[in-house]
Amino acid sequence: MKAVFWSFFGVRKRKDYESDAARLNPVHVIIAGILGAAIFVTVLVIVVRLVVRSAAGG
């Protein structure tokens, strides 16, 4: 998960990237990426709903 988290931000040291590429299972990376994207989208939807609710109610 840590490797996928940092790749979402595009910040990764070459040494760490090469280490991850050598030992990570691609299936696990894909699953972690999908899970990370789902969490990211869910957080965005919640934030937008809160902002829209406060703008419409106030």
PDB file of N, CA and C in Angstrom:
ATOM      1  N   MET A   1       0.831  -1.202   0.000  1.00  0.00           N
ATOM      2  CA  MET A   1       0.000   0.000   0.000  1.00  0.00           C
ATOM      3  C   MET A   1       0.868   1.255   0.000  1.00  0.00           C
ATOM      4  N   LYS A   2       1.992   1.203   0.700  1.00  0.00           N
ATOM      5  CA  LYS A   2       2.847   2.386   0.771  1.00  0.00           C
ATOM      6  C   LYS A   2       3.377   2.762  -0.617  1.00  0.00           C
ATOM      7  N   ALA A   3       3.761   1.785  -1.393  1.00  0.00           N
ATOM      8  CA  ALA A   3       4.268   2.053  -2.742  1.00  0.00           C
ATOM      9  C   ALA A   3       3.187   2.674  -3.614  1.00  0.00           C
ATOM     10  N   VAL A   4       1.965   2.180  -3.496  1.00  0.00           N
ATOM     11  CA  VAL A   4       0.855   2.727  -4.282  1.00  0.00           C
ATOM     12  C   VAL A   4       0.513   4.130  -3.804  1.00  0.00           C
ATOM     13  N   PHE A   5       0.521   4.345  -2.495  1.00  0.00           N
ATOM     14  CA  PHE A   5       0.236   5.668  -1.940  1.00  0.00           C
ATOM     15  C   PHE A   5       1.191   6.714  -2.495  1.00  0.00           C
ATOM     16  N   TRP A   6       2.490   6.421  -2.461  1.00  0.00           N
ATOM     17  CA  TRP A   6       3.461   7.391  -2.959  1.00  0.00           C
ATOM     18  C   TRP A   6       3.361   7.561  -4.468  1.00  0.00           C
ATOM     19  N   SER A   7       2.973   6.525  -5.187  1.00  0.00           N
ATOM     20  CA  SER A   7       2.860   6.656  -6.634  1.00  0.00           C
ATOM     21  C   SER A   7       1.667   7.527  -7.020  1.00  0.00           C
ATOM     22  N   PHE A   8       0.644   7.601  -6.180  1.00  0.00           N
ATOM     23  CA  PHE A   8      -0.475   8.508  -6.441  1.00  0.00           C
ATOM     24  C   PHE A   8       0.009   9.959  -6.477  1.00  0.00           C
ATOM     25  N   PHE A   9       0.984  10.269  -5.657  1.00  0.00           N
ATOM     26  CA  PHE A   9       1.521  11.628  -5.607  1.00  0.00           C
ATOM     27  C   PHE A   9       2.676  11.834  -6.570  1.00  0.00           C
ATOM     28  N   GLY A  10       3.206  10.759  -7.120  1.00  0.00           N
ATOM     29  CA  GLY A  10       4.308  10.868  -8.066  1.00  0.00           C
ATOM     30  C   GLY A  10       5.644  11.167  -7.402  1.00  0.00           C
ATOM     31  N   VAL A  11       5.733  10.881  -6.108  1.00  0.00           N
ATOM     32  CA  VAL A  11       6.960  11.141  -5.371  1.00  0.00           C
ATOM     33  C   VAL A  11       7.529   9.800  -4.928  1.00  0.00           C
ATOM     34  N   ARG A  12       8.659   9.442  -5.504  1.00  0.00           N
ATOM     35  CA  ARG A  12       9.271   8.170  -5.164  1.00  0.00           C
ATOM     36  C   ARG A  12      10.753   8.237  -5.469  1.00  0.00           C
ATOM     37  N   LYS A  13      11.568   7.823  -4.545  1.00  0.00           N
ATOM     38  CA  LYS A  13      13.007   7.769  -4.790  1.00  0.00           C
ATOM     39  C   LYS A  13      13.300   6.599  -5.729  1.00  0.00           C
ATOM     40  N   ARG A  14      14.279   6.778  -6.589  1.00  0.00           N
ATOM     41  CA  ARG A  14      14.613   5.730  -7.551  1.00  0.00           C
ATOM     42  C   ARG A  14      14.972   4.424  -6.844  1.00  0.00           C
ATOM     43  N   LYS A  15      15.731   4.527  -5.757  1.00  0.00           N
ATOM     44  CA  LYS A  15      16.138   3.340  -5.007  1.00  0.00           C
ATOM     45  C   LYS A  15      14.912   2.589  -4.487  1.00  0.00           C
ATOM     46  N   ASP A  16      13.947   3.322  -3.921  1.00  0.00           N
ATOM     47  CA  ASP A  16      12.736   2.698  -3.397  1.00  0.00           C
ATOM     48  C   ASP A  16      11.892   2.106  -4.520  1.00  0.00           C
ATOM     49  N   TYR A  17      11.820   2.820  -5.640  1.00  0.00           N
ATOM     50  CA  TYR A  17      11.060   2.319  -6.786  1.00  0.00           C
ATOM     51  C   TYR A  17      11.641   1.006  -7.290  1.00  0.00           C
ATOM     52  N   GLU A  18      12.952   0.955  -7.435  1.00  0.00           N
ATOM     53  CA  GLU A  18      13.597  -0.265  -7.919  1.00  0.00           C
ATOM     54  C   GLU A  18      13.417  -1.409  -6.930  1.00  0.00           C
ATOM     55  N   SER A  19      13.469  -1.104  -5.655  1.00  0.00           N
ATOM     56  CA  SER A  19      13.249  -2.123  -4.628  1.00  0.00           C
ATOM     57  C   SER A  19      11.826  -2.668  -4.707  1.00  0.00           C
ATOM     58  N   ASP A  20      10.848  -1.776  -4.853  1.00  0.00           N
ATOM     59  CA  ASP A  20       9.452  -2.200  -4.955  1.00  0.00           C
ATOM     60  C   ASP A  20       9.213  -3.007  -6.224  1.00  0.00           C
ATOM     61  N   ALA A  21       9.790  -2.559  -7.338  1.00  0.00           N
ATOM     62  CA  ALA A  21       9.594  -3.250  -8.608  1.00  0.00           C
ATOM     63  C   ALA A  21      10.144  -4.676  -8.557  1.00  0.00           C
ATOM     64  N   ALA A  22      11.183  -4.891  -7.782  1.00  0.00           N
ATOM     65  CA  ALA A  22      11.796  -6.210  -7.700  1.00  0.00           C
ATOM     66  C   ALA A  22      11.017  -7.179  -6.806  1.00  0.00           C
ATOM     67  N   ARG A  23      10.298  -6.651  -5.807  1.00  0.00           N
ATOM     68  CA  ARG A  23       9.689  -7.576  -4.842  1.00  0.00           C
ATOM     69  C   ARG A  23       8.168  -7.566  -4.795  1.00  0.00           C
ATOM     70  N   LEU A  24       7.508  -6.612  -5.458  1.00  0.00           N
ATOM     71  CA  LEU A  24       6.053  -6.554  -5.370  1.00  0.00           C
ATOM     72  C   LEU A  24       5.387  -7.424  -6.436  1.00  0.00           C
ATOM     73  N   ASN A  25       4.272  -8.008  -6.060  1.00  0.00           N
ATOM     74  CA  ASN A  25       3.463  -8.792  -6.974  1.00  0.00           C
ATOM     75  C   ASN A  25       2.556  -7.837  -7.753  1.00  0.00           C
ATOM     76  N   PRO A  26       2.552  -7.897  -9.081  1.00  0.00           N
ATOM     77  CA  PRO A  26       1.726  -6.968  -9.868  1.00  0.00           C
ATOM     78  C   PRO A  26       0.236  -7.036  -9.534  1.00  0.00           C
ATOM     79  N   VAL A  27      -0.259  -8.206  -9.204  1.00  0.00           N
ATOM     80  CA  VAL A  27      -1.676  -8.333  -8.849  1.00  0.00           C
ATOM     81  C   VAL A  27      -1.974  -7.552  -7.576  1.00  0.00           C
ATOM     82  N   HIS A  28      -1.080  -7.626  -6.607  1.00  0.00           N
ATOM     83  CA  HIS A  28      -1.272  -6.879  -5.363  1.00  0.00           C
ATOM     84  C   HIS A  28      -1.222  -5.377  -5.619  1.00  0.00           C
ATOM     85  N   VAL A  29      -0.350  -4.945  -6.508  1.00  0.00           N
ATOM     86  CA  VAL A  29      -0.252  -3.519  -6.833  1.00  0.00           C
ATOM     87  C   VAL A  29      -1.547  -3.037  -7.501  1.00  0.00           C
ATOM     88  N   ILE A  30      -2.090  -3.835  -8.409  1.00  0.00           N
ATOM     89  CA  ILE A  30      -3.336  -3.461  -9.093  1.00  0.00           C
ATOM     90  C   ILE A  30      -4.483  -3.376  -8.095  1.00  0.00           C
ATOM     91  N   ILE A  31      -4.585  -4.359  -7.213  1.00  0.00           N
ATOM     92  CA  ILE A  31      -5.656  -4.346  -6.201  1.00  0.00           C
ATOM     93  C   ILE A  31      -5.499  -3.144  -5.272  1.00  0.00           C
ATOM     94  N   ALA A  32      -4.282  -2.877  -4.836  1.00  0.00           N
ATOM     95  CA  ALA A  32      -4.042  -1.730  -3.963  1.00  0.00           C
ATOM     96  C   ALA A  32      -4.344  -0.420  -4.688  1.00  0.00           C
ATOM     97  N   GLY A  33      -4.022  -0.349  -5.973  1.00  0.00           N
ATOM     98  CA  GLY A  33      -4.320   0.854  -6.752  1.00  0.00           C
ATOM     99  C   GLY A  33      -5.806   1.100  -6.892  1.00  0.00           C
ATOM    100  N   ILE A  34      -6.558   0.043  -7.155  1.00  0.00           N
ATOM    101  CA  ILE A  34      -8.015   0.176  -7.268  1.00  0.00           C
ATOM    102  C   ILE A  34      -8.615   0.574  -5.923  1.00  0.00           C
ATOM    103  N   LEU A  35      -8.133  -0.041  -4.867  1.00  0.00           N
ATOM    104  CA  LEU A  35      -8.613   0.310  -3.530  1.00  0.00           C
ATOM    105  C   LEU A  35      -8.270   1.761  -3.182  1.00  0.00           C
ATOM    106  N   GLY A  36      -7.048   2.171  -3.481  1.00  0.00           N
ATOM    107  CA  GLY A  36      -6.645   3.552  -3.220  1.00  0.00           C
ATOM    108  C   GLY A  36      -7.463   4.549  -4.017  1.00  0.00           C
ATOM    109  N   ALA A  37      -7.736   4.233  -5.281  1.00  0.00           N
ATOM    110  CA  ALA A  37      -8.548   5.119  -6.119  1.00  0.00           C
ATOM    111  C   ALA A  37      -9.975   5.209  -5.593  1.00  0.00           C
ATOM    112  N   ALA A  38     -10.520   4.084  -5.142  1.00  0.00           N
ATOM    113  CA  ALA A  38     -11.881   4.088  -4.587  1.00  0.00           C
ATOM    114  C   ALA A  38     -11.964   4.943  -3.330  1.00  0.00           C
ATOM    115  N   ILE A  39     -10.971   4.834  -2.474  1.00  0.00           N
ATOM    116  CA  ILE A  39     -10.944   5.661  -1.265  1.00  0.00           C
ATOM    117  C   ILE A  39     -10.822   7.130  -1.627  1.00  0.00           C
ATOM    118  N   PHE A  40      -9.958   7.443  -2.588  1.00  0.00           N
ATOM    119  CA  PHE A  40      -9.763   8.825  -3.021  1.00  0.00           C
ATOM    120  C   PHE A  40     -11.062   9.415  -3.576  1.00  0.00           C
ATOM    121  N   VAL A  41     -11.746   8.670  -4.431  1.00  0.00           N
ATOM    122  CA  VAL A  41     -13.003   9.152  -5.014  1.00  0.00           C
ATOM    123  C   VAL A  41     -14.065   9.313  -3.933  1.00  0.00           C
ATOM    124  N   THR A  42     -14.136   8.384  -2.994  1.00  0.00           N
ATOM    125  CA  THR A  42     -15.108   8.483  -1.911  1.00  0.00           C
ATOM    126  C   THR A  42     -14.878   9.731  -1.068  1.00  0.00           C
ATOM    127  N   VAL A  43     -13.630  10.016  -0.759  1.00  0.00           N
ATOM    128  CA  VAL A  43     -13.309  11.227   0.014  1.00  0.00           C
ATOM    129  C   VAL A  43     -13.702  12.469  -0.770  1.00  0.00           C
ATOM    130  N   LEU A  44     -13.422  12.487  -2.064  1.00  0.00           N
ATOM    131  CA  LEU A  44     -13.807  13.644  -2.886  1.00  0.00           C
ATOM    132  C   LEU A  44     -15.319  13.838  -2.911  1.00  0.00           C
ATOM    133  N   VAL A  45     -16.081  12.768  -3.049  1.00  0.00           N
ATOM    134  CA  VAL A  45     -17.540  12.863  -3.076  1.00  0.00           C
ATOM    135  C   VAL A  45     -18.054  13.405  -1.746  1.00  0.00           C
ATOM    136  N   ILE A  46     -17.498  12.933  -0.641  1.00  0.00           N
ATOM    137  CA  ILE A  46     -17.923  13.417   0.670  1.00  0.00           C
ATOM    138  C   ILE A  46     -17.626  14.898   0.828  1.00  0.00           C
ATOM    139  N   VAL A  47     -16.446  15.334   0.410  1.00  0.00           N
ATOM    140  CA  VAL A  47     -16.083  16.750   0.512  1.00  0.00           C
ATOM    141  C   VAL A  47     -17.012  17.603  -0.341  1.00  0.00           C
ATOM    142  N   VAL A  48     -17.287  17.174  -1.551  1.00  0.00           N
ATOM    143  CA  VAL A  48     -18.180  17.941  -2.432  1.00  0.00           C
ATOM    144  C   VAL A  48     -19.577  18.020  -1.839  1.00  0.00           C
ATOM    145  N   ARG A  49     -20.081  16.922  -1.307  1.00  0.00           N
ATOM    146  CA  ARG A  49     -21.412  16.954  -0.688  1.00  0.00           C
ATOM    147  C   ARG A  49     -21.458  17.909   0.494  1.00  0.00           C
ATOM    148  N   LEU A  50     -20.423  17.925   1.308  1.00  0.00           N
ATOM    149  CA  LEU A  50     -20.375  18.853   2.449  1.00  0.00           C
ATOM    150  C   LEU A  50     -20.351  20.304   1.978  1.00  0.00           C
ATOM    151  N   VAL A  51     -19.585  20.573   0.946  1.00  0.00           N
ATOM    152  CA  VAL A  51     -19.494  21.944   0.442  1.00  0.00           C
ATOM    153  C   VAL A  51     -20.807  22.377  -0.177  1.00  0.00           C
ATOM    154  N   VAL A  52     -21.424  21.508  -0.958  1.00  0.00           N
ATOM    155  CA  VAL A  52     -22.701  21.843  -1.596  1.00  0.00           C
ATOM    156  C   VAL A  52     -23.782  22.032  -0.554  1.00  0.00           C
ATOM    157  N   ARG A  53     -23.796  21.182   0.462  1.00  0.00           N
ATOM    158  CA  ARG A  53     -24.795  21.296   1.522  1.00  0.00           C
ATOM    159  C   ARG A  53     -24.641  22.605   2.277  1.00  0.00           C
ATOM    160  N   SER A  54     -23.406  22.987   2.595  1.00  0.00           N
ATOM    161  CA  SER A  54     -23.203  24.231   3.338  1.00  0.00           C
ATOM    162  C   SER A  54     -23.496  25.455   2.475  1.00  0.00           C
ATOM    163  N   ALA A  55     -23.239  25.365   1.171  1.00  0.00           N
ATOM    164  CA  ALA A  55     -23.525  26.504   0.285  1.00  0.00           C
ATOM    165  C   ALA A  55     -25.027  26.650   0.067  1.00  0.00           C
ATOM    166  N   ALA A  56     -25.746  25.551  -0.050  1.00  0.00           N
ATOM    167  CA  ALA A  56     -27.184  25.605  -0.296  1.00  0.00           C
ATOM    168  C   ALA A  56     -27.949  25.976   0.974  1.00  0.00           C
ATOM    169  N   GLY A  57     -27.464  25.558   2.113  1.00  0.00           N
ATOM    170  CA  GLY A  57     -28.182  25.807   3.364  1.00  0.00           C
ATOM    171  C   GLY A  57     -27.881  27.176   3.967  1.00  0.00           C
ATOM    172  N   GLY A  58     -26.787  27.778   3.532  1.00  0.00           N
ATOM    173  CA  GLY A  58     -26.390  29.008   4.201  1.00  0.00           C
ATOM    174  C   GLY A  58     -26.667  30.204   3.416  1.00  0.00           C
TER     175      GLY A  58
END
